[in-house]
Structure formats: structure tokens, C-alpha cells
Coordinates of C-alpha atoms in Angstrom, one line a residue:
M1 CA 2.1 25.7 -13.6
E2 CA 1.8 26.6 -9.9
C3 CA 1.1 23.8 -7.6
K4 CA -1.7 25.3 -5.6
K5 CA -4.8 23.1 -5.4
S6 CA -6.8 25.0 -8.0
N7 CA -4.1 24.3 -10.6
L8 CA -4.0 20.5 -9.9
H9 CA -5.6 18.4 -12.7
V10 CA -6.5 14.8 -11.9
L11 CA -7.5 12.5 -14.8
L12 CA -9.5 9.4 -14.0
V13 CA -9.9 6.6 -16.6
S14 CA -12.5 4.0 -16.1
F15 CA -13.1 0.6 -17.7
P16 CA -16.2 1.0 -19.8
A17 CA -18.7 -0.8 -17.6
Q18 CA -21.3 0.5 -15.1
G19 CA -19.8 -1.2 -12.1
H20 CA -16.4 0.5 -12.7
I21 CA -17.8 3.9 -13.7
N22 CA -19.7 4.4 -10.5
P23 CA -16.8 4.3 -8.0
L24 CA -14.5 6.2 -10.3
L25 CA -17.0 9.0 -10.8
R26 CA -17.8 9.1 -7.1
L27 CA -14.0 9.5 -6.4
A28 CA -13.9 12.2 -9.2
K29 CA -16.7 14.2 -7.5
C30 CA -15.0 13.8 -4.1
L31 CA -11.6 15.2 -5.4
A32 CA -13.4 18.0 -7.2
S33 CA -15.0 19.0 -4.0
K34 CA -11.5 19.5 -2.5
G35 CA -10.8 22.3 -5.1
L36 CA -9.2 20.3 -7.9
L37 CA -9.8 20.3 -11.6
V38 CA -11.0 16.7 -12.3
T39 CA -11.5 15.1 -15.7
F40 CA -13.4 11.8 -15.9
S41 CA -12.8 9.6 -18.9
T42 CA -13.9 6.3 -20.5
T43 CA -14.6 5.1 -24.0
E44 CA -16.7 7.3 -26.4
T45 CA -19.2 4.4 -26.8
I46 CA -20.1 4.4 -23.1
G47 CA -19.7 8.2 -23.0
H48 CA -22.5 8.5 -25.5
M49 CA -24.7 6.3 -23.4
M50 CA -23.9 8.3 -20.3
K51 CA -24.8 11.5 -22.2
E52 CA -28.2 10.0 -23.2
A53 CA -29.0 8.8 -19.6
T54 CA -27.7 11.6 -17.4
N55 CA -25.8 14.9 -17.2
T56 CA -22.2 14.9 -18.4
K57 CA -21.6 18.6 -18.7
S58 CA -18.8 20.3 -16.9
T59 CA -19.9 21.4 -13.4
N60 CA -18.5 23.1 -10.4
I61 CA -18.4 20.9 -7.2
G62 CA -17.4 22.8 -4.1
Q63 CA -14.4 24.9 -5.1
G64 CA -13.4 22.5 -7.9
E65 CA -14.6 21.5 -11.3
L66 CA -15.6 18.2 -12.9
R67 CA -15.3 17.7 -16.6
F68 CA -16.0 14.7 -19.0
E69 CA -13.8 13.8 -21.9
F70 CA -13.9 10.4 -23.7
F71 CA -11.4 8.5 -25.8
S72 CA -12.0 6.1 -28.7
D73 CA -11.5 2.4 -28.8
G74 CA -11.3 2.6 -32.6
W75 CA -14.5 0.7 -33.2
E76 CA -18.1 1.8 -34.1
I77 CA -20.7 1.0 -31.5
D78 CA -22.2 -1.8 -33.6
E79 CA -18.8 -3.5 -34.3
P80 CA -19.6 -7.3 -34.1
Q81 CA -16.1 -8.1 -32.7
R82 CA -17.2 -6.5 -29.5
A83 CA -18.9 -9.7 -28.7
N84 CA -15.5 -11.4 -28.4
L85 CA -14.2 -10.3 -25.0
A86 CA -10.5 -11.1 -25.6
T87 CA -10.5 -9.4 -29.0
W88 CA -12.2 -6.3 -27.6
M89 CA -9.8 -6.1 -24.6
H90 CA -6.9 -6.2 -27.0
Q91 CA -8.5 -3.4 -29.0
L92 CA -9.0 -1.3 -25.9
K93 CA -5.4 -1.8 -24.9
T94 CA -4.1 -0.8 -28.4
A95 CA -6.4 1.7 -30.1
G96 CA -7.9 2.9 -26.8
R97 CA -4.4 3.5 -25.4
E98 CA -3.3 5.7 -28.3
S99 CA -6.5 7.7 -28.1
F100 CA -6.1 8.1 -24.4
I101 CA -2.5 9.5 -24.9
E102 CA -3.9 12.0 -27.4
L103 CA -6.5 13.1 -24.7
I104 CA -3.7 13.6 -22.2
N105 CA -1.7 15.7 -24.7
R106 CA -4.7 17.9 -25.4
Q107 CA -4.8 18.8 -21.7
S108 CA -1.3 20.2 -21.9
E109 CA -2.0 22.0 -25.2
T110 CA -4.9 23.9 -23.5
G111 CA -2.8 24.9 -20.5
K112 CA -4.2 22.2 -18.1
P113 CA -1.5 19.5 -17.9
V114 CA -2.5 16.4 -16.0
S115 CA -1.0 16.3 -12.5
C116 CA -2.1 12.7 -11.6
I117 CA -3.8 9.8 -13.4
I118 CA -6.1 7.4 -11.5
N119 CA -7.1 4.2 -13.2
N120 CA -8.9 1.0 -12.2
P121 CA -7.6 -2.6 -12.5
F122 CA -9.3 -3.4 -15.9
V123 CA -7.3 -0.7 -17.6
P124 CA -3.8 -1.5 -16.4
W125 CA -2.2 0.0 -19.5
A126 CA -3.1 3.4 -18.2
T127 CA -0.4 2.9 -15.5
D128 CA 2.1 2.3 -18.2
V129 CA 1.0 5.4 -20.1
A130 CA 1.4 7.5 -16.9
A131 CA 4.9 6.1 -16.3
E132 CA 5.9 6.8 -19.9
L133 CA 4.7 10.4 -19.7
E134 CA 6.2 10.8 -16.1
I135 CA 2.8 11.6 -14.6
P136 CA 2.2 10.3 -11.0
C137 CA -0.4 7.5 -11.0
A138 CA -2.7 5.9 -8.5
V139 CA -5.1 3.0 -8.7
L140 CA -8.6 2.8 -7.5
W141 CA -9.3 -0.9 -6.6
V142 CA -13.0 -1.3 -7.2
Q143 CA -13.4 -4.5 -5.2
S144 CA -12.9 -5.3 -1.6
C145 CA -9.5 -5.4 0.2
A146 CA -10.2 -9.1 0.9
V147 CA -10.5 -9.7 -2.9
Y148 CA -7.4 -7.6 -3.5
S149 CA -5.5 -9.9 -1.0
I150 CA -6.8 -13.0 -2.8
Y151 CA -5.7 -11.8 -6.3
Y152 CA -2.4 -10.6 -4.9
N153 CA -1.6 -13.9 -3.3
F154 CA -2.6 -15.8 -6.4
Q155 CA -0.5 -13.6 -8.7
H156 CA 2.6 -13.8 -6.5
Q157 CA 2.1 -17.6 -5.8
L158 CA 2.1 -17.0 -2.0
A159 CA -0.5 -19.8 -1.4
S160 CA -1.9 -22.9 -3.1
F161 CA -5.2 -22.3 -4.7
P162 CA -7.7 -25.1 -5.5
N163 CA -8.6 -26.2 -9.0
P164 CA -11.9 -27.7 -10.2
D165 CA -10.6 -31.1 -9.1
Q166 CA -9.9 -29.9 -5.6
R167 CA -13.3 -28.6 -4.5
D168 CA -12.8 -29.9 -1.0
M169 CA -9.6 -27.8 -0.5
V170 CA -9.8 -24.8 1.8
L171 CA -7.9 -21.7 1.2
D172 CA -6.3 -20.0 4.2
L173 CA -4.7 -16.5 3.7
P174 CA -3.5 -14.0 6.4
S175 CA -6.3 -11.9 7.9
L176 CA -9.0 -13.7 6.0
P177 CA -11.5 -16.4 7.2
S178 CA -11.0 -19.9 5.7
L179 CA -12.4 -19.8 2.2
E180 CA -14.1 -22.8 0.6
F181 CA -14.0 -23.4 -3.2
D182 CA -17.2 -21.5 -3.9
D183 CA -16.0 -18.5 -1.8
I184 CA -13.0 -17.8 -4.1
P185 CA -13.4 -15.5 -7.1
D186 CA -14.1 -18.1 -9.9
F187 CA -11.9 -16.1 -12.3
L188 CA -9.1 -17.9 -10.4
T189 CA -10.7 -21.4 -10.1
L190 CA -13.2 -22.1 -12.9
N191 CA -11.8 -19.3 -15.1
P192 CA -14.8 -18.7 -17.3
F193 CA -13.3 -15.4 -18.6
D194 CA -9.6 -15.9 -19.2
S195 CA -9.0 -12.5 -20.7
L196 CA -10.5 -10.8 -17.6
R197 CA -8.4 -12.8 -15.3
K198 CA -5.2 -11.8 -17.2
V199 CA -6.2 -8.1 -17.1
I200 CA -6.9 -8.2 -13.4
L201 CA -3.7 -10.0 -12.6
S202 CA -1.7 -7.8 -14.9
Q203 CA -2.5 -4.8 -12.7
F204 CA -0.4 -6.3 -9.9
K205 CA 2.6 -6.3 -12.2
N206 CA 2.2 -2.6 -12.5
L207 CA 1.6 -1.6 -8.9
D208 CA 5.2 -0.6 -8.4
K209 CA 4.4 2.2 -10.9
A210 CA 1.6 3.6 -8.7
F211 CA 2.3 5.7 -5.6
C212 CA -0.7 4.3 -3.8
V213 CA -3.8 2.1 -4.1
L214 CA -7.1 3.7 -3.2
V215 CA -9.9 1.3 -2.1
D216 CA -13.6 1.8 -2.0
S217 CA -13.8 0.4 1.5
F218 CA -13.1 1.8 5.0
E219 CA -10.7 0.9 7.8
E220 CA -13.3 -0.2 10.3
L221 CA -14.6 -2.8 7.9
E222 CA -11.4 -4.4 6.7
R223 CA -8.7 -3.1 9.1
E224 CA -6.6 -6.2 9.5
T225 CA -6.6 -7.0 5.7
I226 CA -5.6 -3.4 4.9
E227 CA -2.7 -3.6 7.4
V228 CA -1.4 -6.9 6.1
M229 CA -1.6 -5.9 2.4
S230 CA 0.0 -2.5 3.0
R231 CA 3.0 -4.3 4.4
I232 CA 3.6 -6.5 1.3
S233 CA 2.2 -4.4 -1.6
A234 CA 1.8 -0.8 -2.5
P235 CA 0.4 1.6 0.2
I236 CA -3.4 1.2 0.6
K237 CA -5.7 4.0 1.4
P238 CA -9.3 3.1 2.0
V239 CA -11.5 6.1 1.0
G240 CA -15.0 4.6 1.0
P241 CA -17.8 4.2 1.0
L242 CA -17.4 6.7 -1.9
F243 CA -21.1 7.0 -2.5
R244 CA -21.4 8.5 1.0
S245 CA -18.5 10.9 0.4
T246 CA -20.0 12.7 -2.6
K247 CA -22.4 15.6 -2.2
N248 CA -23.6 16.2 -5.7
A249 CA -26.1 13.5 -6.5
S250 CA -27.3 15.2 -9.7
V251 CA -24.0 14.2 -11.5
R252 CA -24.3 10.5 -12.2
G253 CA -22.7 8.0 -14.6
D254 CA -25.6 5.9 -15.5
I255 CA -25.5 4.0 -18.8
W256 CA -29.2 3.5 -18.6
K257 CA -31.7 6.3 -17.7
A258 CA -33.0 5.8 -14.2
T259 CA -36.7 5.5 -13.6
D260 CA -37.4 8.2 -11.1
D261 CA -41.0 7.3 -10.5
C262 CA -39.9 4.2 -8.6
L263 CA -39.1 6.6 -5.7
Q264 CA -42.7 7.9 -5.8
W265 CA -43.9 4.3 -5.8
L266 CA -41.8 3.6 -2.7
D267 CA -43.3 6.6 -1.0
S268 CA -46.7 4.9 -1.3
Q269 CA -45.5 1.7 0.4
S270 CA -45.4 1.0 4.1
P271 CA -42.1 1.2 6.0
N272 CA -39.8 -1.9 5.8
S273 CA -42.2 -3.6 3.5
V274 CA -40.5 -3.7 0.0
V275 CA -38.0 -6.2 -1.3
Y276 CA -35.6 -4.5 -3.7
V277 CA -34.1 -6.8 -6.4
S278 CA -31.2 -5.9 -8.6
F279 CA -28.4 -7.9 -10.2
G280 CA -26.3 -5.0 -11.4
S281 CA -25.3 -4.0 -14.9
V282 CA -23.7 -7.2 -16.2
V283 CA -25.3 -10.3 -14.6
A284 CA -27.9 -12.0 -16.9
L285 CA -30.0 -14.6 -15.2
S286 CA -31.0 -17.8 -17.1
S287 CA -34.6 -18.2 -18.2
E288 CA -35.0 -20.9 -15.6
Q289 CA -33.7 -18.6 -12.8
L290 CA -36.0 -15.7 -14.0
Q291 CA -38.9 -18.1 -13.8
E292 CA -38.1 -19.2 -10.3
L293 CA -37.3 -15.7 -9.0
S294 CA -40.4 -14.2 -10.4
A295 CA -42.6 -17.0 -9.0
G296 CA -40.8 -16.7 -5.6
L297 CA -41.4 -13.0 -5.4
L298 CA -45.1 -13.4 -6.0
K299 CA -45.3 -16.4 -3.7
S300 CA -43.8 -14.3 -0.8
G301 CA -46.7 -11.9 -0.9
T302 CA -44.2 -9.0 -0.3
P303 CA -44.2 -5.8 -2.4
F304 CA -41.1 -5.7 -4.6
L305 CA -39.1 -3.3 -6.8
W306 CA -37.2 -5.3 -9.5
V307 CA -34.5 -3.9 -11.8
V308 CA -34.5 -5.7 -15.2
K309 CA -32.1 -3.8 -17.5
T310 CA -31.3 -3.9 -21.2
P311 CA -27.6 -4.7 -21.6
P312 CA -25.3 -2.6 -23.7
P313 CA -25.2 -3.4 -27.5
D314 CA -22.2 -5.7 -27.1
M315 CA -23.6 -7.7 -24.2
G316 CA -26.5 -9.6 -25.5
S317 CA -30.3 -9.2 -25.6
K318 CA -32.7 -8.1 -22.8
P319 CA -33.8 -10.9 -20.5
E320 CA -37.4 -11.9 -21.0
L321 CA -39.6 -12.1 -17.9
P322 CA -42.0 -15.1 -17.8
Q323 CA -45.2 -14.7 -19.9
G324 CA -48.0 -13.1 -17.8
F325 CA -45.7 -12.1 -15.0
K326 CA -46.2 -8.4 -15.3
E327 CA -50.0 -8.8 -15.4
E328 CA -49.9 -11.0 -12.3
A329 CA -47.6 -8.6 -10.5
E330 CA -49.7 -5.6 -11.1
G331 CA -50.5 -3.9 -7.8
K332 CA -47.9 -6.2 -6.0
G333 CA -44.6 -5.0 -7.4
M334 CA -42.8 -2.7 -9.8
V335 CA -40.4 -3.7 -12.6
V336 CA -38.0 -0.9 -13.9
E337 CA -35.2 -0.7 -16.4
W338 CA -32.8 1.1 -14.0
C339 CA -33.1 3.1 -10.8
P340 CA -31.1 5.4 -8.6
Q341 CA -30.0 2.6 -6.3
E342 CA -28.4 4.7 -3.6
Q343 CA -31.7 6.5 -3.0
V344 CA -33.7 3.3 -3.2
L345 CA -31.6 1.6 -0.5
A346 CA -31.9 4.7 1.7
H347 CA -35.7 4.7 1.4
S348 CA -37.6 3.7 4.6
A349 CA -39.9 1.4 2.6
V350 CA -37.1 -1.0 1.7
S351 CA -36.8 -4.0 4.0
C352 CA -34.2 -6.1 2.2
F353 CA -32.1 -6.3 -0.9
I354 CA -31.8 -9.4 -3.1
T355 CA -28.4 -8.8 -4.7
H356 CA -25.7 -10.4 -6.9
C357 CA -23.2 -9.1 -4.3
G358 CA -21.1 -7.0 -6.7
W359 CA -18.8 -4.8 -4.6
N360 CA -20.7 -1.5 -5.4
S361 CA -24.0 -3.0 -4.4
S362 CA -22.4 -4.7 -1.3
M363 CA -21.0 -1.4 -0.1
E364 CA -24.2 0.4 -0.8
C365 CA -26.5 -2.0 1.1
L366 CA -23.9 -2.6 3.9
T367 CA -23.6 1.1 4.6
S368 CA -27.3 1.9 4.2
G369 CA -28.4 -0.5 6.9
V370 CA -30.3 -2.8 4.6
P371 CA -30.3 -6.6 5.2
V372 CA -29.4 -8.8 2.2
V373 CA -30.3 -12.0 0.5
A374 CA -27.0 -12.9 -1.2
F375 CA -27.5 -14.2 -4.7
P376 CA -24.0 -14.3 -6.2
Q377 CA -23.3 -15.4 -9.7
W378 CA -19.6 -15.3 -10.5
G379 CA -16.3 -13.5 -9.9
D380 CA -15.8 -11.6 -6.7
Q381 CA -19.5 -11.8 -6.0
N382 CA -18.9 -15.2 -4.3
T383 CA -16.3 -13.7 -1.9
N384 CA -18.4 -10.7 -1.2
A385 CA -21.4 -13.0 -0.3
K386 CA -19.2 -14.9 2.1
F387 CA -18.2 -11.7 3.9
L388 CA -21.7 -10.1 3.9
I389 CA -23.2 -13.2 5.5
D390 CA -20.5 -14.9 7.7
V391 CA -18.3 -12.0 8.6
Y392 CA -20.5 -8.9 8.7
G393 CA -23.7 -10.8 9.6
V394 CA -26.1 -8.7 7.5
G395 CA -28.2 -11.4 5.7
I396 CA -28.4 -14.9 4.4
R397 CA -27.2 -16.7 1.3
A398 CA -29.7 -18.2 -1.1
K399 CA -29.0 -21.9 -1.7
K400 CA -29.0 -23.3 -5.2
T401 CA -30.2 -26.8 -6.3
P402 CA -29.4 -28.5 -9.6
T403 CA -32.9 -28.2 -11.0
G404 CA -32.3 -26.0 -14.0
K405 CA -31.7 -26.9 -17.7
N406 CA -29.1 -29.7 -18.0
G407 CA -28.9 -29.9 -14.2
A408 CA -27.7 -26.2 -13.8
P409 CA -28.1 -25.0 -10.2
V410 CA -30.8 -22.4 -9.6
V411 CA -32.4 -20.8 -6.6
T412 CA -35.9 -22.2 -6.5
R413 CA -39.1 -20.2 -5.9
D414 CA -39.5 -21.9 -2.5
E415 CA -36.0 -20.8 -1.5
V416 CA -36.6 -17.2 -2.7
E417 CA -39.7 -17.1 -0.5
R418 CA -37.9 -18.7 2.5
C419 CA -35.0 -16.2 2.2
I420 CA -37.2 -13.2 2.1
F421 CA -39.1 -14.4 5.2
E422 CA -35.9 -15.3 7.2
V423 CA -34.1 -12.0 6.6
T424 CA -37.1 -9.8 7.4
K425 CA -39.2 -11.8 9.9
G426 CA -37.3 -14.9 10.8
A427 CA -35.6 -15.8 14.1
N428 CA -32.4 -14.0 13.2
A429 CA -34.0 -11.0 11.5
E430 CA -33.6 -8.7 14.4
E431 CA -29.9 -9.5 14.8
I432 CA -29.3 -9.1 11.1
K433 CA -30.9 -5.7 11.1
K434 CA -28.9 -4.7 14.2
N435 CA -25.6 -5.6 12.4
A436 CA -26.7 -3.7 9.3
V437 CA -27.3 -0.6 11.3
K438 CA -24.0 -1.0 13.0
W439 CA -22.1 -1.0 9.7
K440 CA -24.1 1.9 8.5
E441 CA -23.1 4.0 11.5
A442 CA -19.4 3.0 11.1
A443 CA -19.5 4.0 7.4
E444 CA -21.0 7.4 8.2
A445 CA -18.3 8.0 10.8
A446 CA -15.5 7.0 8.3
V447 CA -16.5 9.6 5.7
A448 CA -17.4 12.4 8.2
D449 CA -15.0 15.2 8.9
G450 CA -12.0 13.7 10.7
G451 CA -13.1 10.1 9.9
S452 CA -10.7 7.5 8.6
S453 CA -11.7 7.7 4.9
H454 CA -12.0 11.5 5.1
R455 CA -8.4 11.7 6.4
N456 CA -7.1 9.4 3.6
I457 CA -8.7 11.6 0.9
E458 CA -7.1 14.7 2.5
L459 CA -3.7 12.9 2.6
F460 CA -4.1 11.8 -1.0
V461 CA -4.8 15.3 -2.2
D462 CA -1.7 16.5 -0.2
D463 CA 0.4 13.8 -2.0
I464 CA -0.7 15.1 -5.4
Q465 CA 0.0 18.7 -4.4
R466 CA 3.4 17.7 -3.0
M467 CA 4.4 15.9 -6.2
A468 CA 3.2 18.8 -8.3
C469 CA 5.2 21.2 -6.2
N470 CA 8.4 19.1 -6.5
K471 CA 8.0 18.8 -10.2
S472 CA 7.1 22.5 -10.6
G473 CA 10.0 23.6 -8.5
F474 CA 12.4 21.5 -10.5
N475 CA 11.1 22.7 -13.9
D476 CA 11.1 26.4 -12.8
Q477 CA 14.8 26.1 -11.7
I478 CA 15.8 24.4 -15.0
S479 CA 14.0 27.2 -16.9
L480 CA 15.9 29.8 -14.9
T481 CA 19.3 28.4 -15.6
A482 CA 18.5 28.2 -19.3
E483 CA 17.6 31.9 -19.4
D484 CA 20.4 33.1 -17.3
V485 CA 23.1 30.6 -18.0
H486 CA 25.6 33.3 -19.0
T487 CA 25.5 34.7 -15.5
L488 CA 25.5 31.4 -13.5
T489 CA 28.4 29.2 -12.6
A490 CA 28.2 25.4 -12.6
E491 CA 28.0 25.4 -8.9
D492 CA 25.0 27.8 -9.1
V493 CA 23.2 25.3 -11.4
R494 CA 24.0 22.3 -9.1
T495 CA 22.7 24.2 -6.1
S496 CA 19.5 25.3 -7.9
I497 CA 18.6 21.8 -9.0
S498 CA 19.2 20.2 -5.7
M499 CA 17.1 22.7 -3.7
P500 CA 14.0 21.1 -2.0

């Protein structure tokens, strides 16, 4: 196969969750726009949901092509064992791995062999597959560089981390601000999901098999951390914010069908008047927290757009809003199943974003110029909240009090009302908005032609092409010696193989 761009084939494999699909698919569209053939893959179960919710047909993007192909995890969609995270992760690593290899082999059989595999941290076995098949591999880190640094330091025991009995201990790492116990990803401290922690950390054992780590961030946002980590780990290329790099908004990876009429509803609202509320695709609030949040939104007197989604079949039942809430909220707010978040955050009617602080949402609001009310729940959300508020200065963090069931901490309705007021009309609201706009402009510059992230994408494509050329040249020369071996001397063969 020739190594020109149109013959390069990049295969991206995503962990089957909305927060992982989004950045991988955005990267897929970005690479396709550079003239490459790109195949996006995840499990068939999630692939079916994507087909139901959006367009997953092959499409031309720029001079390239984006295709969708899915692999099986070996279970039916209603398999009860999916509820056991550790069991399902093992199933994905075994049955999913074998099906993924078959998918790769099919590409070669159809004359489109894979030039490069890109995976994310929750499918580290894809890196092993790439190594076994001698296919160049890169990783897209779907969290911040700061969180990358924290996990790396933990995995390699480069610092002492607090445990639940050391809540007063402060963690100090190079290039990062001092982190208190609640600022550290709780997969490392409280460890509620042991299987997830093991999967995340296992990626760092495989990084030497990847030729680079791509990050959905940008140099201007995390420059010092990127420089520090690039010296001690695999080379890091920030290529974000990816949602601003992609031109084809019609190709989406939603698991739930977006409610487009929410944009029409926003059109009917005054500028900077609507509170947007979303906790991503995984977070499920307790009934006590739903009660307090809904009451706080009504009490604030501010129009709101609230995403309350139905989780996938293996992730529990739909959260129930308080009885009578929808009737009381009529004319004051809108509740939807899912929405095109990038377009919502870009809408002039939105004044602030109450968010769980997942990295996708953090990047989207940070680079859309929208102030935030940080409402983190677990994992890296705690760290992202710390940076959004204390480092980037784009909002405030909602405070929890132990008033929930069995003394569980919740954000009260009074705190919800206070936070909305403070971030939109309070004494620091103007400064918060100013900072948000500053980061928006920096993000736009990063992905513009010649910007830091734009250059890194170009360099990454060049790397793939260079490796394909080297491999193609080597194979072509081997093929030549096999055909003409009767006319070549041993010295001819050695010279041919060693040619650059």
C-alpha cells in the first residue's frame, strides 16, 4: 500500500461510554478532514444506540472519509452480568479483544489495512493488540493533563498520596497547585470503583508501546504540566479543544437522541438569562439531591434548561424528578432527555452552567466563555472543579452539607440559589465572565490555522505517514528480493533492506 495520505487508515477504539465516545469521535472527524480514511469503533451494544440516536453512516469529511464499525463484547444487550463492573470489564478485555482483532483483520482483507490504532485509557488492551500486530499505536487521554500527571505519579509511586485516614494531608506535585484530599480523583483515595482504577492505571504500563499521547487540551491552558510530563513519560501532544477542531457537526456519537427543540426554546429567552444544568452521561444524583436542586432552580427565579437522561440498560433506572416539579416549572424552565451541548453552551441565552465537571463538559464550557457552578461528584471531576475555580477562575464551587439520607452530603436549595446569583450577578461575576472569555479566545487561537493544537494535529498526521512510508518501503524491498532473488547478490539484499 502506498503511503500517501489518502491511503492511510486510522482506527479509533473507544470505551463504550458517552464521555469517551465524544472526544474520540471528534478526533476521528479531525483526522478525516486531513484526507485520511478513519474508522471509529466501539462495542456493538453502544453502536446500536448510536445508530438509533444519530447518523453513523460512512461520510466524506474534507478530503477524507469517516466510517463506523463495531465489535462485540460477546454478550446480549440485556445480559444481567453487565451490572457487575469488574465482570463486564473482564468480558470486554477478553471477548471484546478477540472481536476487535477480527475487525482489524477484515480491514486488511478488504484492501484497507490499518496504519495506526488510537485508543483511550479504559481500553488499554488495544495497545497490546496493536503491538502484537505491529501496528503503530497512540493514546488519546480523555481527561486533563493535570489528571494525567496525578495518575502517573500514583502509578509510579513518585509521591505519597493520602488515604481516607489522612484527609488533612496535602498533595504537592510538580507544576500543579497544592491539592487537598477532596481535589484528588477519588479512584485513588476512596477507591469506590476498584476495577476502573486498575484499568486506568494499567494504561501507564502500556505507554511505552504508544508513540505518543494525544490530549484533549491545549498548550496555553496546561503548558507547564505538559512540559513536565513530556520529560518523564511518553511524548504529549495537546490537540484540543477537539469539539472546536471539528467542522462536521451533523456527525455525532450520541447514545441518546438529542432534543433539538431546546435550541428553539433558547431562542425565545433573553440574552444571558438561562441556567444550563447537566451532569453528563453517567452521574446519577440521589433523590435528596434531585429534590434540593429542583427546589433551588425554582427558588432562583431564573429560566433553566435541565438535562435529565435515561441511563443505558446496564446502568440503572431513570432518576425520578420530585412529584409536581414539572407542573411547577412550566413556563420557567425546560427539562430534556439529552441535548446538543456544544450548541447550547454557544447560545447567547445561556448565562452559566451547573456541571458535574467531567472533562468534556469542562472543556466545552471553559472554551465557550460560559461561567460555571462546579458540582463535582467523583473521579477526576473533583480535580477539574479545583482547576476551573481556583486556577482558571471561571466560576464557583457549590458547597455540600451533610443533610441527606444517613448524613450524606448534598448541595442544598439555598446553596443552589446562592451559587446561581454569585456567578451571574454577584460581586465577582464580572471577573468570572472576563476569565471565561479569555480562555475562549485562547482555545479558538489554539485550533485556528497555525495554532498550537492545529500544529500538533498536522505533526501527528505526518508521524503516521512517515511510519507508513517506512513500513511500505521495507515491505516493497523485501518483495523485490523475493521475486528477483536469482539475480541479486547477498550484498544487493543487504543494501536494499538498509535503504532509508
